[in-house]
Amino acid sequence: MLILGGVVVILVIVVGVIFWWQRAATPELATTTQNTVTAANRLVIDGRSGEDIVTTANTPTLTESQQQQISVERLAMTFAERFGSYASTANFRNIREVQPMMTESMRQWSDGYIQTQIAKTADQNIVVSTRALATEAVTMSGTAATILVHTQRRTSQNGQPDQVINQDLRLDFVTAGQSWLVDGAYWQ
């Protein structure tokens, strides 16, 4: 019994030494960095190697109207891709899904458009995918905007080879409370 206790003590000591040796050989993962502002637009970071790393933090601040324009242009790209992509078998779901992004008059127009197109495309197999490539703000004010979305459209119809065209979509937006809504969509 005494021998067994001695073996256990020696084993614990060996494991402890190995653990201590492994810990001492492993470099610390966390290092302390010191940040010092040296000029209005520069930040110096002293890293672990002791070398100074200099980066510029001169990020321009956007005005409220610039932020608003970016927001409307992103909305226009999303709307154009969804509005312009459809499959005849989907029963114009693409237009119904973007109706919450429309004014009431645009919604009424889209409902009428869907009804007339259902009859025209009933016996056809058409798939159109639209990708928004870029936007251009034609006019922009606090309450209205006209955005031109440059798109690429791929059409597959009745087993024919795909047709790829570049087509612009002019979108007229108006504000409704805090939201921008599409009030007109015109393929160019």
Short mmCIF file of C-alpha atoms in Angstrom, two decimals:
data_model
loop_
_atom_site.label_atom_id
_atom_site.label_comp_id
_atom_site.label_asym_id
_atom_site.label_seq_id
_atom_site.Cartn_x
_atom_site.Cartn_y
_atom_site.Cartn_z
CA MET A 1 0.00 0.00 0.00
CA LEU A 2 2.86 2.32 0.81
CA ILE A 3 4.44 1.62 -2.57
CA LEU A 4 1.19 2.43 -4.37
CA GLY A 5 0.94 5.77 -2.53
CA GLY A 6 4.53 6.61 -3.50
CA VAL A 7 3.83 5.82 -7.16
CA VAL A 8 0.77 8.09 -7.11
CA VAL A 9 2.78 10.96 -5.57
CA ILE A 10 5.55 10.56 -8.15
CA LEU A 11 2.97 10.41 -10.96
CA VAL A 12 1.32 13.64 -9.74
CA ILE A 13 4.70 15.36 -9.57
CA VAL A 14 5.62 14.23 -13.12
CA VAL A 15 2.27 15.40 -14.53
CA GLY A 16 2.67 18.74 -12.71
CA VAL A 17 6.17 19.26 -14.13
CA ILE A 18 4.99 18.39 -17.65
CA PHE A 19 2.03 20.77 -17.29
CA TRP A 20 4.28 23.58 -16.00
CA TRP A 21 6.84 22.97 -18.78
CA GLN A 22 4.11 23.04 -21.51
CA ARG A 23 2.66 26.25 -20.12
CA ALA A 24 6.07 27.95 -20.01
CA ALA A 25 6.82 26.87 -23.63
CA THR A 26 3.49 28.23 -25.01
CA PRO A 27 3.61 31.98 -25.83
CA GLU A 28 0.90 34.16 -24.42
CA LEU A 29 -1.98 34.64 -26.84
CA ALA A 30 -3.11 37.93 -25.42
CA THR A 31 -0.72 40.84 -25.70
CA THR A 32 -1.12 44.32 -24.46
CA THR A 33 -1.40 47.00 -27.12
CA GLN A 34 -1.08 50.67 -26.54
CA ASN A 35 -3.03 53.14 -28.67
CA THR A 36 -1.81 56.70 -28.92
CA VAL A 37 -3.34 59.46 -31.02
CA THR A 38 -0.43 61.37 -32.57
CA ALA A 39 -2.37 63.62 -34.94
CA ALA A 40 -6.00 64.35 -35.75
CA ASN A 41 -6.17 61.58 -38.33
CA ARG A 42 -3.45 59.09 -37.27
CA LEU A 43 -3.39 56.27 -34.81
CA VAL A 44 -0.14 54.61 -33.70
CA ILE A 45 -0.39 51.06 -32.39
CA ASP A 46 2.58 49.52 -30.60
CA GLY A 47 2.34 45.82 -31.35
CA ARG A 48 4.04 42.84 -29.74
CA SER A 49 7.04 43.07 -32.05
CA GLY A 50 7.69 46.61 -30.90
CA GLU A 51 7.23 48.04 -34.40
CA ASP A 52 4.88 50.97 -34.88
CA ILE A 53 1.92 50.43 -37.18
CA VAL A 54 0.38 53.61 -38.53
CA THR A 55 -3.10 53.66 -40.05
CA THR A 56 -5.19 56.60 -41.11
CA ALA A 57 -8.60 56.93 -39.58
CA ASN A 58 -9.74 59.70 -41.86
CA THR A 59 -13.20 58.32 -42.70
CA PRO A 60 -15.46 60.92 -44.29
CA THR A 61 -18.73 61.63 -42.55
CA LEU A 62 -21.78 61.45 -44.80
CA THR A 63 -24.40 64.16 -44.66
CA GLU A 64 -28.01 63.23 -43.98
CA SER A 65 -28.93 63.80 -47.64
CA GLN A 66 -26.05 61.55 -48.79
CA GLN A 67 -27.16 58.82 -46.38
CA GLN A 68 -30.72 59.21 -47.64
CA GLN A 69 -29.57 58.91 -51.26
CA ILE A 70 -27.60 55.74 -50.50
CA SER A 71 -30.62 54.29 -48.73
CA VAL A 72 -32.96 55.05 -51.65
CA GLU A 73 -30.48 53.66 -54.19
CA ARG A 74 -30.17 50.39 -52.23
CA LEU A 75 -33.95 50.17 -52.05
CA ALA A 76 -34.12 50.80 -55.81
CA MET A 77 -31.68 47.97 -56.53
CA THR A 78 -33.65 45.55 -54.36
CA PHE A 79 -36.95 46.59 -55.90
CA ALA A 80 -35.61 46.35 -59.48
CA GLU A 81 -34.26 42.84 -59.00
CA ARG A 82 -37.46 41.53 -57.44
CA PHE A 83 -39.84 43.46 -59.70
CA GLY A 84 -37.97 42.44 -62.85
CA SER A 85 -37.47 38.74 -62.03
CA TYR A 86 -40.39 36.43 -62.61
CA ALA A 87 -41.54 33.07 -63.83
CA SER A 88 -44.86 32.56 -65.57
CA THR A 89 -45.51 29.57 -63.32
CA ALA A 90 -45.15 31.74 -60.19
CA ASN A 91 -48.31 33.71 -61.00
CA PHE A 92 -46.56 37.13 -60.74
CA ARG A 93 -45.46 36.55 -57.16
CA ASN A 94 -42.50 38.85 -57.87
CA ILE A 95 -44.81 41.85 -58.16
CA ARG A 96 -47.01 40.85 -55.24
CA GLU A 97 -43.94 40.53 -53.00
CA VAL A 98 -42.83 44.11 -53.68
CA GLN A 99 -46.29 45.66 -53.26
CA PRO A 100 -45.48 46.68 -49.65
CA MET A 101 -42.72 48.85 -51.17
CA MET A 102 -45.27 50.68 -53.37
CA THR A 103 -47.62 53.61 -52.91
CA GLU A 104 -51.34 52.85 -53.03
CA SER A 105 -51.67 54.09 -56.62
CA MET A 106 -48.72 51.93 -57.71
CA ARG A 107 -50.29 48.92 -55.96
CA GLN A 108 -53.52 49.48 -57.86
CA TRP A 109 -51.60 49.71 -61.13
CA SER A 110 -49.70 46.50 -60.33
CA ASP A 111 -52.93 44.61 -59.55
CA GLY A 112 -54.36 45.64 -62.94
CA TYR A 113 -51.10 44.77 -64.70
CA ILE A 114 -51.09 41.31 -63.14
CA GLN A 115 -54.66 40.66 -64.29
CA THR A 116 -53.90 41.62 -67.91
CA GLN A 117 -50.62 39.66 -68.01
CA ILE A 118 -52.08 36.44 -66.57
CA ALA A 119 -54.24 36.02 -69.67
CA LYS A 120 -51.35 36.87 -72.03
CA THR A 121 -48.84 34.44 -70.50
CA ALA A 122 -51.12 31.54 -69.55
CA ASP A 123 -49.77 29.14 -72.20
CA GLN A 124 -46.14 30.28 -72.11
CA ASN A 125 -43.17 29.14 -70.06
CA ILE A 126 -41.20 32.32 -69.36
CA VAL A 127 -38.46 32.86 -66.78
CA VAL A 128 -36.77 36.24 -66.39
CA SER A 129 -33.99 36.91 -63.91
CA THR A 130 -32.93 40.48 -63.32
CA ARG A 131 -29.72 41.63 -61.68
CA ALA A 132 -29.21 45.25 -60.64
CA LEU A 133 -25.76 46.41 -61.70
CA ALA A 134 -25.67 50.07 -60.68
CA THR A 135 -27.84 53.03 -59.82
CA GLU A 136 -27.92 56.67 -60.81
CA ALA A 137 -29.79 59.33 -58.86
CA VAL A 138 -31.56 61.43 -61.50
CA THR A 139 -33.32 63.71 -59.01
CA MET A 140 -33.32 63.70 -55.23
CA SER A 141 -35.10 65.87 -52.68
CA GLY A 142 -36.27 65.32 -49.15
CA THR A 143 -39.65 64.00 -50.30
CA ALA A 144 -39.16 62.61 -53.83
CA ALA A 145 -36.49 60.87 -55.87
CA THR A 146 -36.01 59.42 -59.33
CA ILE A 147 -33.45 56.62 -59.51
CA LEU A 148 -32.28 54.93 -62.69
CA VAL A 149 -31.29 51.31 -62.09
CA HIS A 150 -29.03 49.73 -64.69
CA THR A 151 -29.93 46.03 -64.91
CA GLN A 152 -29.00 42.90 -66.78
CA ARG A 153 -31.93 40.65 -67.64
CA ARG A 154 -31.79 37.01 -68.74
CA THR A 155 -34.93 35.63 -70.39
CA SER A 156 -35.68 31.95 -71.01
CA GLN A 157 -38.82 31.31 -73.02
CA ASN A 158 -40.42 28.09 -74.24
CA GLY A 159 -37.13 26.19 -74.55
CA GLN A 160 -35.47 28.81 -76.76
CA PRO A 161 -31.85 29.91 -76.12
CA ASP A 162 -31.52 32.47 -73.31
CA GLN A 163 -31.53 36.14 -74.25
CA VAL A 164 -29.43 38.53 -72.18
CA ILE A 165 -30.07 42.25 -72.40
CA ASN A 166 -29.07 45.33 -70.45
CA GLN A 167 -32.12 47.39 -69.57
CA ASP A 168 -32.67 50.40 -67.34
CA LEU A 169 -35.55 50.77 -64.92
CA ARG A 170 -36.56 54.28 -63.88
CA LEU A 171 -38.11 54.31 -60.43
CA ASP A 172 -39.99 57.26 -58.97
CA PHE A 173 -40.01 57.35 -55.16
CA VAL A 174 -41.98 59.45 -52.68
CA THR A 175 -41.80 59.54 -48.92
CA ALA A 176 -44.58 58.23 -46.74
CA GLY A 177 -43.72 59.05 -43.16
CA GLN A 178 -40.20 57.73 -42.62
CA SER A 179 -40.32 55.32 -45.60
CA TRP A 180 -39.57 55.67 -49.28
CA LEU A 181 -42.18 54.06 -51.54
CA VAL A 182 -42.11 53.36 -55.28
CA ASP A 183 -44.67 55.52 -57.07
CA GLY A 184 -43.74 54.56 -60.62
CA ALA A 185 -41.64 51.96 -62.45
CA TYR A 186 -40.74 52.43 -66.12
CA TRP A 187 -38.58 50.06 -68.17
CA GLN A 188 -36.44 52.10 -70.55
#
